[in-house]
PDB file of C-alpha atoms in Angstrom:
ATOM      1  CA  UNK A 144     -49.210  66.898 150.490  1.00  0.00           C
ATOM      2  CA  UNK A 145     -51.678  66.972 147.726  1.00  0.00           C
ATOM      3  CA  UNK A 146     -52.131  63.810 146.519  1.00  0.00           C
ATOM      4  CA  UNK A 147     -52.710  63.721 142.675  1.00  0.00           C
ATOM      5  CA  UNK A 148     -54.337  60.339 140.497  1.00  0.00           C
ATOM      6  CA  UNK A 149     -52.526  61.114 136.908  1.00  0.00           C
ATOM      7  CA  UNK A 150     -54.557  60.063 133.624  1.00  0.00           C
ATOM      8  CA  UNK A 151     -52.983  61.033 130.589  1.00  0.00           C
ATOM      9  CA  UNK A 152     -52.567  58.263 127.564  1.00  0.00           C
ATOM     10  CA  UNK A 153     -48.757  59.751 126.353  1.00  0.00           C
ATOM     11  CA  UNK A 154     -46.230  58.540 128.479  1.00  0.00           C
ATOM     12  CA  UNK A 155     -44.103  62.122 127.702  1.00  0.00           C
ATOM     13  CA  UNK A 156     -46.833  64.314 129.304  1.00  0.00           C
ATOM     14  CA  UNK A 157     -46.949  62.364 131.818  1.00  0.00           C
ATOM     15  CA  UNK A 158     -43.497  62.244 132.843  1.00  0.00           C
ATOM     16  CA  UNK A 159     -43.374  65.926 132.206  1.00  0.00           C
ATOM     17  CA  UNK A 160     -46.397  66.568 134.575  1.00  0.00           C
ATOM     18  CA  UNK A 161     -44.930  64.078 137.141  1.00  0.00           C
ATOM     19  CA  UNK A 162     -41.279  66.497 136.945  1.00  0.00           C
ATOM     20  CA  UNK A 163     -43.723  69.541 137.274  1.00  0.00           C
ATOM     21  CA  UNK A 164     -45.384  68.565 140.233  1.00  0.00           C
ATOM     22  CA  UNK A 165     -42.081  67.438 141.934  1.00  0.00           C
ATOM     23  CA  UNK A 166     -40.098  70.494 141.751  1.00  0.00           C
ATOM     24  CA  UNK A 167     -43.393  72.330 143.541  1.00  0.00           C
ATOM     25  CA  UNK A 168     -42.605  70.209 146.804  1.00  0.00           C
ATOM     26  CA  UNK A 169     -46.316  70.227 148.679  1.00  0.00           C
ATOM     27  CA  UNK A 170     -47.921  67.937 145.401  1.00  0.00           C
ATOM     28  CA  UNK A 171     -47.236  64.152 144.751  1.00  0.00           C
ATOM     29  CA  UNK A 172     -48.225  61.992 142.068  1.00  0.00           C
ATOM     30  CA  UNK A 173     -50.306  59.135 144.042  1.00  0.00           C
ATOM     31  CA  UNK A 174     -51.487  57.128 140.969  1.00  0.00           C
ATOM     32  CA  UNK A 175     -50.752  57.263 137.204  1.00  0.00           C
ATOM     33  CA  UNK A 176     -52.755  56.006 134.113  1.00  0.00           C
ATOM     34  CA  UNK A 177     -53.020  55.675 130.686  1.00  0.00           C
ATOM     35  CA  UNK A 178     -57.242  55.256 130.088  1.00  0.00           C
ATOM     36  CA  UNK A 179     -60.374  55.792 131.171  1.00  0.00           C
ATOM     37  CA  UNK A 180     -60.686  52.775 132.864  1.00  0.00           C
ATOM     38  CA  UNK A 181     -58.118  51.916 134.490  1.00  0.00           C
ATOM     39  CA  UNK A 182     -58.413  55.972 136.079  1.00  0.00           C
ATOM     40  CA  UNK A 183     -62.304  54.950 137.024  1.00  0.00           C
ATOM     41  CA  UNK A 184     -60.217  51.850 139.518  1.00  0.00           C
ATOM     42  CA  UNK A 185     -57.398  53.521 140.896  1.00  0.00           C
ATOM     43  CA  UNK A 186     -59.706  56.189 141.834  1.00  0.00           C
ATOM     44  CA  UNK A 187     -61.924  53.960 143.740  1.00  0.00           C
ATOM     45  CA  UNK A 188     -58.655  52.593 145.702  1.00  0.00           C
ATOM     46  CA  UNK A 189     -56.401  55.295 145.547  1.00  0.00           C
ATOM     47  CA  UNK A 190     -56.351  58.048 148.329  1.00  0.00           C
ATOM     48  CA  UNK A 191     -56.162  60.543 146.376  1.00  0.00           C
ATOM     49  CA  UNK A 192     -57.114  63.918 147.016  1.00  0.00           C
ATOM     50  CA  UNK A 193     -57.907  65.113 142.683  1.00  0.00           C
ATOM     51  CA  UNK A 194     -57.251  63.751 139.550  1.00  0.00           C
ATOM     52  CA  UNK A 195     -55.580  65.260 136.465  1.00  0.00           C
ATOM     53  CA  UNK A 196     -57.845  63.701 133.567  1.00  0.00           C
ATOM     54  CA  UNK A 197     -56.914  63.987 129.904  1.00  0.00           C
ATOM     55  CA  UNK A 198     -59.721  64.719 127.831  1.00  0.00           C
ATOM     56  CA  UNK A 199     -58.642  62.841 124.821  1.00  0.00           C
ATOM     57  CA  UNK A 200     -58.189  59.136 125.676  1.00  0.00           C
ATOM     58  CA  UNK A 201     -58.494  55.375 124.468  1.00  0.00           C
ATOM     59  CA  UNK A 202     -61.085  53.170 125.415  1.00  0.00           C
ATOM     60  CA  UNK A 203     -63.282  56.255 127.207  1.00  0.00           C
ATOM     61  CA  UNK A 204     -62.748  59.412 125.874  1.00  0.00           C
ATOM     62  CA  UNK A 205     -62.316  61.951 129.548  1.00  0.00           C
ATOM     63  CA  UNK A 206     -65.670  63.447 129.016  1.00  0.00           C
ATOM     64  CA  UNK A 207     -67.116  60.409 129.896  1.00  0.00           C
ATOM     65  CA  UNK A 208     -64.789  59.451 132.425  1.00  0.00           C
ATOM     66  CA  UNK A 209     -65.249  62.876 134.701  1.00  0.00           C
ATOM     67  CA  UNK A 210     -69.273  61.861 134.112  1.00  0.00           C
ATOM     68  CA  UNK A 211     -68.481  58.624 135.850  1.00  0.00           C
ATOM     69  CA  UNK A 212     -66.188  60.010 138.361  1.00  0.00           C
ATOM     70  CA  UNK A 213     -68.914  62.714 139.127  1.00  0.00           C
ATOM     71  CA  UNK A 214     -71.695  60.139 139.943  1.00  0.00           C
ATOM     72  CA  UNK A 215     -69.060  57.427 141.766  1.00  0.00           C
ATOM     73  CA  UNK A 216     -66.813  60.089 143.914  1.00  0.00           C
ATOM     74  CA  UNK A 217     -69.159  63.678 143.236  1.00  0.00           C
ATOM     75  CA  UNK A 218     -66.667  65.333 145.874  1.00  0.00           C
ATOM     76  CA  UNK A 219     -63.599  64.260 143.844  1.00  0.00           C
ATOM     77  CA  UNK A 220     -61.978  67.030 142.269  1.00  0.00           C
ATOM     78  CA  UNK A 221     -61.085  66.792 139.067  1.00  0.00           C
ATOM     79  CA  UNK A 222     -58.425  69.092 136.921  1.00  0.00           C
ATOM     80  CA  UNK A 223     -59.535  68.395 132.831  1.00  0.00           C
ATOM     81  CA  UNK A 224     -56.094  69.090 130.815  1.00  0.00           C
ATOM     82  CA  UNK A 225     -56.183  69.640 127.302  1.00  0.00           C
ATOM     83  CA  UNK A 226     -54.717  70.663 123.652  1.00  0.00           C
ATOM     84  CA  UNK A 227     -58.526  71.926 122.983  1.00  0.00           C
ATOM     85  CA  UNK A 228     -58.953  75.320 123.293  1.00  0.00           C
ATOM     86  CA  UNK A 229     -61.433  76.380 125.801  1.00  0.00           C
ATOM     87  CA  UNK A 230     -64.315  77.190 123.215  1.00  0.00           C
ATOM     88  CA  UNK A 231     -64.203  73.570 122.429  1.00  0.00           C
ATOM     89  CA  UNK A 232     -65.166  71.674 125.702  1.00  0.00           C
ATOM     90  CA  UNK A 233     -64.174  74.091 128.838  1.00  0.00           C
ATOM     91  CA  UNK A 234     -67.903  74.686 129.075  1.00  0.00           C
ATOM     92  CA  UNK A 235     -68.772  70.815 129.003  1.00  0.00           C
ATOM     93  CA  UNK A 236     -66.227  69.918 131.167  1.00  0.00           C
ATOM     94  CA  UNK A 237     -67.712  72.820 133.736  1.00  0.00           C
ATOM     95  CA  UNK A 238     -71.106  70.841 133.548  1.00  0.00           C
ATOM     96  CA  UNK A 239     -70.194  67.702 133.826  1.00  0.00           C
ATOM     97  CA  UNK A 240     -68.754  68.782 137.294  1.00  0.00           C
ATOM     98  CA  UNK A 241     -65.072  69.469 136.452  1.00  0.00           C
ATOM     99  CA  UNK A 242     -63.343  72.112 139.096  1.00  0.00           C
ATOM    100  CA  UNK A 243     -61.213  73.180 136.386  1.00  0.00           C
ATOM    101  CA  UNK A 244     -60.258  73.035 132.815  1.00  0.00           C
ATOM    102  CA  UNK A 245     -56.319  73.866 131.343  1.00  0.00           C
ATOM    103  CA  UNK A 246     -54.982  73.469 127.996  1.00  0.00           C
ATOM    104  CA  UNK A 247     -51.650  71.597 128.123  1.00  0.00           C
ATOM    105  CA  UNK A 248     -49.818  74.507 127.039  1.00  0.00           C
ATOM    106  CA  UNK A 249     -50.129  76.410 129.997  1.00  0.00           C
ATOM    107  CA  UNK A 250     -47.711  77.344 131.826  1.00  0.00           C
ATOM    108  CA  UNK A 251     -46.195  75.342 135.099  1.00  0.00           C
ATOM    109  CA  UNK A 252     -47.343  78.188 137.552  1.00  0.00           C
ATOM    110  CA  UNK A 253     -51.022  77.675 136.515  1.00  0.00           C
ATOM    111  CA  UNK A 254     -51.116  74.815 136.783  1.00  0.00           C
ATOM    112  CA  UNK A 255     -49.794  74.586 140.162  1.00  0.00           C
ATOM    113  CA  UNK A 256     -52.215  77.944 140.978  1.00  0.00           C
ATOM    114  CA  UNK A 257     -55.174  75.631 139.677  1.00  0.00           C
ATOM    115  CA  UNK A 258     -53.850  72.049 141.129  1.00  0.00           C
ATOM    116  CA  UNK A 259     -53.715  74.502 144.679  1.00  0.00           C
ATOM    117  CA  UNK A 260     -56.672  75.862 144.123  1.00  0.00           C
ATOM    118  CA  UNK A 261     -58.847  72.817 143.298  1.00  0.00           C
ATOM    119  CA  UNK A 262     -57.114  70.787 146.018  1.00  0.00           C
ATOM    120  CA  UNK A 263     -58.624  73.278 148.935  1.00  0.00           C
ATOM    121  CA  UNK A 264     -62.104  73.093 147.356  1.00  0.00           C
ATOM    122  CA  UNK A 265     -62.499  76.004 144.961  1.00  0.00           C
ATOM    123  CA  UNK A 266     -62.480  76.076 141.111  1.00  0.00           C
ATOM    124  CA  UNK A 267     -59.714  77.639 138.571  1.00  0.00           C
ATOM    125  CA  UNK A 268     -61.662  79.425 135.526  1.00  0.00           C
ATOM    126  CA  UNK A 269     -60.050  81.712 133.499  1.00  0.00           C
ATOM    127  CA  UNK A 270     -60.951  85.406 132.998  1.00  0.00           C
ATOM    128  CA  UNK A 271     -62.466  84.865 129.834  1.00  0.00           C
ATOM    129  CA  UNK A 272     -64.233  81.597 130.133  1.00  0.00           C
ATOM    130  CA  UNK A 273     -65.389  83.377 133.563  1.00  0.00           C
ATOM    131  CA  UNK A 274     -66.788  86.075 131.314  1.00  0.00           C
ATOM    132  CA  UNK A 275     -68.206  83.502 129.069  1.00  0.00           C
ATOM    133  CA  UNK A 276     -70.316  81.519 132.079  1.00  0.00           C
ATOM    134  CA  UNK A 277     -71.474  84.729 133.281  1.00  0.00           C
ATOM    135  CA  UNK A 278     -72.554  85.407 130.096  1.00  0.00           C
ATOM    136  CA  UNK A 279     -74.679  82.054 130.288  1.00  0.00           C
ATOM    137  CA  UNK A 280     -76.325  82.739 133.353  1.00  0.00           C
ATOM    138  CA  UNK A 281     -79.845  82.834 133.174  1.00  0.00           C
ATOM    139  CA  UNK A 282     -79.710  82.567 129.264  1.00  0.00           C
ATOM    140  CA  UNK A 283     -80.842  78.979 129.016  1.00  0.00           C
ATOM    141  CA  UNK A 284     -83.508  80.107 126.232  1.00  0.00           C
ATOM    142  CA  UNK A 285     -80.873  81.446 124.291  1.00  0.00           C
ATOM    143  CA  UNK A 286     -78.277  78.664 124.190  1.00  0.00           C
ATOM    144  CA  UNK A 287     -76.732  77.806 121.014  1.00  0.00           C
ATOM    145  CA  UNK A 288     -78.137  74.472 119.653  1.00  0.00           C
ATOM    146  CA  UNK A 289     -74.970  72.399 120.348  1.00  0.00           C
ATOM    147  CA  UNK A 290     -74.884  73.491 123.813  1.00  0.00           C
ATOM    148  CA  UNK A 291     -77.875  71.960 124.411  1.00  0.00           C
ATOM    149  CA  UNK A 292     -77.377  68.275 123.090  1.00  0.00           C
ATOM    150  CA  UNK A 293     -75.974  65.502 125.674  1.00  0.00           C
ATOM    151  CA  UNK A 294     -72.812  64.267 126.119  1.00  0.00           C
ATOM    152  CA  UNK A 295     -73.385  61.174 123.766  1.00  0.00           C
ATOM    153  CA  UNK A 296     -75.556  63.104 121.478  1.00  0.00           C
ATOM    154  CA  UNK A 297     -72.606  65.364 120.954  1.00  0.00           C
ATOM    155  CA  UNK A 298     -70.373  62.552 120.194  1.00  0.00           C
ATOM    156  CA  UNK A 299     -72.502  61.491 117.741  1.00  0.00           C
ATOM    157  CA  UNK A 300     -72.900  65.282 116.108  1.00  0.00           C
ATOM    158  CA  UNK A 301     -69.155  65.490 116.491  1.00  0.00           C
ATOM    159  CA  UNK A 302     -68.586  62.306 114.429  1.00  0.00           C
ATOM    160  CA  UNK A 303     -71.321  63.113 112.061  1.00  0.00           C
ATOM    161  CA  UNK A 304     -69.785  66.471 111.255  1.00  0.00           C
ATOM    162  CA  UNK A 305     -66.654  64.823 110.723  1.00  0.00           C
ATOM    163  CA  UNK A 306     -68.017  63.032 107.914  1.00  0.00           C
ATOM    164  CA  UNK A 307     -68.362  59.356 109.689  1.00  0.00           C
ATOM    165  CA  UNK A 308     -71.224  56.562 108.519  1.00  0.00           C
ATOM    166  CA  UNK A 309     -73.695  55.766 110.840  1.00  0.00           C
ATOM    167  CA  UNK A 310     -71.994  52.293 111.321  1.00  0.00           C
ATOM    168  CA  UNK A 311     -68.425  54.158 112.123  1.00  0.00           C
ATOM    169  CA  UNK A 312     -70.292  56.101 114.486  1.00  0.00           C
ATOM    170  CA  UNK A 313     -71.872  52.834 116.165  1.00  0.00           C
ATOM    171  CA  UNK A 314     -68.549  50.766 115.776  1.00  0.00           C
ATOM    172  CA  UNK A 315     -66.432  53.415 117.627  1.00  0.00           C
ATOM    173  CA  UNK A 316     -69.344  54.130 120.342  1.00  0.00           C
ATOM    174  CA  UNK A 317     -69.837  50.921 121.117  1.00  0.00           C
ATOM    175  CA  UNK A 318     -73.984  51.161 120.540  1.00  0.00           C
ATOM    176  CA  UNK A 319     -76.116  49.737 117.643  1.00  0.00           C
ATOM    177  CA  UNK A 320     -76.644  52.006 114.570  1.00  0.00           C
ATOM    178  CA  UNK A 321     -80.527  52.187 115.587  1.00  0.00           C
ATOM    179  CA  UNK A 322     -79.496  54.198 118.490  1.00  0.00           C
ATOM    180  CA  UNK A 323     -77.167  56.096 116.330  1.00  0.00           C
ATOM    181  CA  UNK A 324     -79.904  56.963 114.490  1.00  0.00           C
ATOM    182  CA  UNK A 325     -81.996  57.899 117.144  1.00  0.00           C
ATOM    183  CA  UNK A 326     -79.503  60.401 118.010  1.00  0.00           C
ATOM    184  CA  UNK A 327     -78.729  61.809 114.935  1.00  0.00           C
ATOM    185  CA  UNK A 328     -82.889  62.744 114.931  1.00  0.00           C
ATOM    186  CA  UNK A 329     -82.295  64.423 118.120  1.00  0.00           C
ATOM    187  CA  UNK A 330     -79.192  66.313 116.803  1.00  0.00           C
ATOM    188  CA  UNK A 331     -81.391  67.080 113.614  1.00  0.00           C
ATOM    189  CA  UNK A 332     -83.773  68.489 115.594  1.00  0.00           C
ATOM    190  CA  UNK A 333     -82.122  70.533 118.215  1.00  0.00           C
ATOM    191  CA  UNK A 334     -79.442  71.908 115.633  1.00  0.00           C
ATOM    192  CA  UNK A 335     -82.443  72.707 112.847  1.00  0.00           C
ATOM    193  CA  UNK A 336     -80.472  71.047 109.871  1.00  0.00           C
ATOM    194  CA  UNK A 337     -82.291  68.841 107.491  1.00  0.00           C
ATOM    195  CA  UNK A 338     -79.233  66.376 106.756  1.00  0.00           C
ATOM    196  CA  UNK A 339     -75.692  65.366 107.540  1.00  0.00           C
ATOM    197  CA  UNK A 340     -74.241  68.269 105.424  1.00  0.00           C
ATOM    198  CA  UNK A 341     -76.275  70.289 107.460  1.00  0.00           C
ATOM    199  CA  UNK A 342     -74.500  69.186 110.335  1.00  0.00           C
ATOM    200  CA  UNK A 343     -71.865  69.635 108.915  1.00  0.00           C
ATOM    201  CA  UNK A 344     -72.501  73.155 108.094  1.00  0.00           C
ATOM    202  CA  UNK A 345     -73.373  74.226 111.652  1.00  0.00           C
ATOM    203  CA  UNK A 346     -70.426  72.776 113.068  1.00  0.00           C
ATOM    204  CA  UNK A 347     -67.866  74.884 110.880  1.00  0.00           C
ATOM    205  CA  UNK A 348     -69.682  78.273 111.304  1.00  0.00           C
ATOM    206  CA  UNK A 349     -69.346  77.812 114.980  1.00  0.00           C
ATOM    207  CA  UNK A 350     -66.166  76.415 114.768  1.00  0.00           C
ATOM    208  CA  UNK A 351     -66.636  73.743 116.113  1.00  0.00           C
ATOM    209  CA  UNK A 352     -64.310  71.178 114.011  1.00  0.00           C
ATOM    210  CA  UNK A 353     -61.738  72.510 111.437  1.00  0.00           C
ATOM    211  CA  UNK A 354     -62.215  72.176 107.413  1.00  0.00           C
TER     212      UNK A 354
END
């Protein structure tokens, strides 16, 4: 059986994952969660063979979580689910050490496919995010500017873009607004815009958030 640590924060998707992975017969749900945290513990006690980890969630958003899991359990696999398409974070969640990446409206035989898949030590990428990685092979002086920033610096250019104060941004992160602003210089920098609007600017013409 392939034993399967749950993290999702709506109780529905969970229950319809947990029905999904039922009816397939070789896949159980070990462990289930609701937050970061509490997913960080039950995988340190759980014997579990992957986690299913929700990208969007309280406390720790999943990003964050699969970088802890990474550096605590690095041969852990973990399964990122999704409502972002795979523009959005697929690529992130790739780097960070993810073994694949679905969007939660894909369909049951996928996922089992990439749960299978995973589960014996391989990765699930899709043909055209495959295409996409290929594409960034060997092109590291010619990423795109977001692509380059860290995972906290693109929290903060994420929440910048979105029109958030430098003490939201702090508040919600849990860090002081100096370091805020120490990141927002970085994000400046990298990205070439001279202001917030400028941000703002670069994040819509790569469609990155939604006017």
């Amino acid at each position: 059986m392939i034993r399967v640590l749950l993290c999702d924060d709506h109780r529905v998707v969970r229950e319809g994952l947990k029905q999904i992975l039922a009816d397939a017969g070789d896949i159980e749900v070990a462990g289930e969660c609701a937050d970061g945290p509490e997913a960080l513990r039950q995988a340190g006690i759980q014997a579990i063979d992957m986690v299913l980890l929700d990208i969007a969630l309280p406390v720790q958003d999943g990003l964050e979580v699969l970088r802890l899991l990474k550096q605590r359990t690095p041969r852990l696999p973990v399964l990122m689910l999704s409502t972002y398409p795979e523009k959005q974070y697929a690529m992130r969640c790739y780097r960070l050490g993810a073994s694949a990446y679905l969007n939660k409206s894909a369909d049951a035989d996928l996922l089992l496919l990439a749960i299978r898949k995973v589960a014996a030590g391989g990765m699930y990428v899709s043909p055209g995010m495959a295409e996409a990685m290929a594409a960034d092979v060997g092109r590291h002086a010619g990423k795109l500017a977001h692509e380059t920033l860290s995972q906290r610096e693109y929290q903060v250019f994420e929440a910048i873009a979105a029109g958030r104060s430098v003490g939201e941004i702090a508040r919600d992160l849990a860090i002081s607004p100096n370091t805020v602003s120490t990141y927002r210089a970085r994000i400046l920098e990298k990205t070439g815009a001279h202001n917030d609007v400028g941000i703002a600017l670069y994040a819509v013409q790569h469609q990155l958030i939604q006017l």
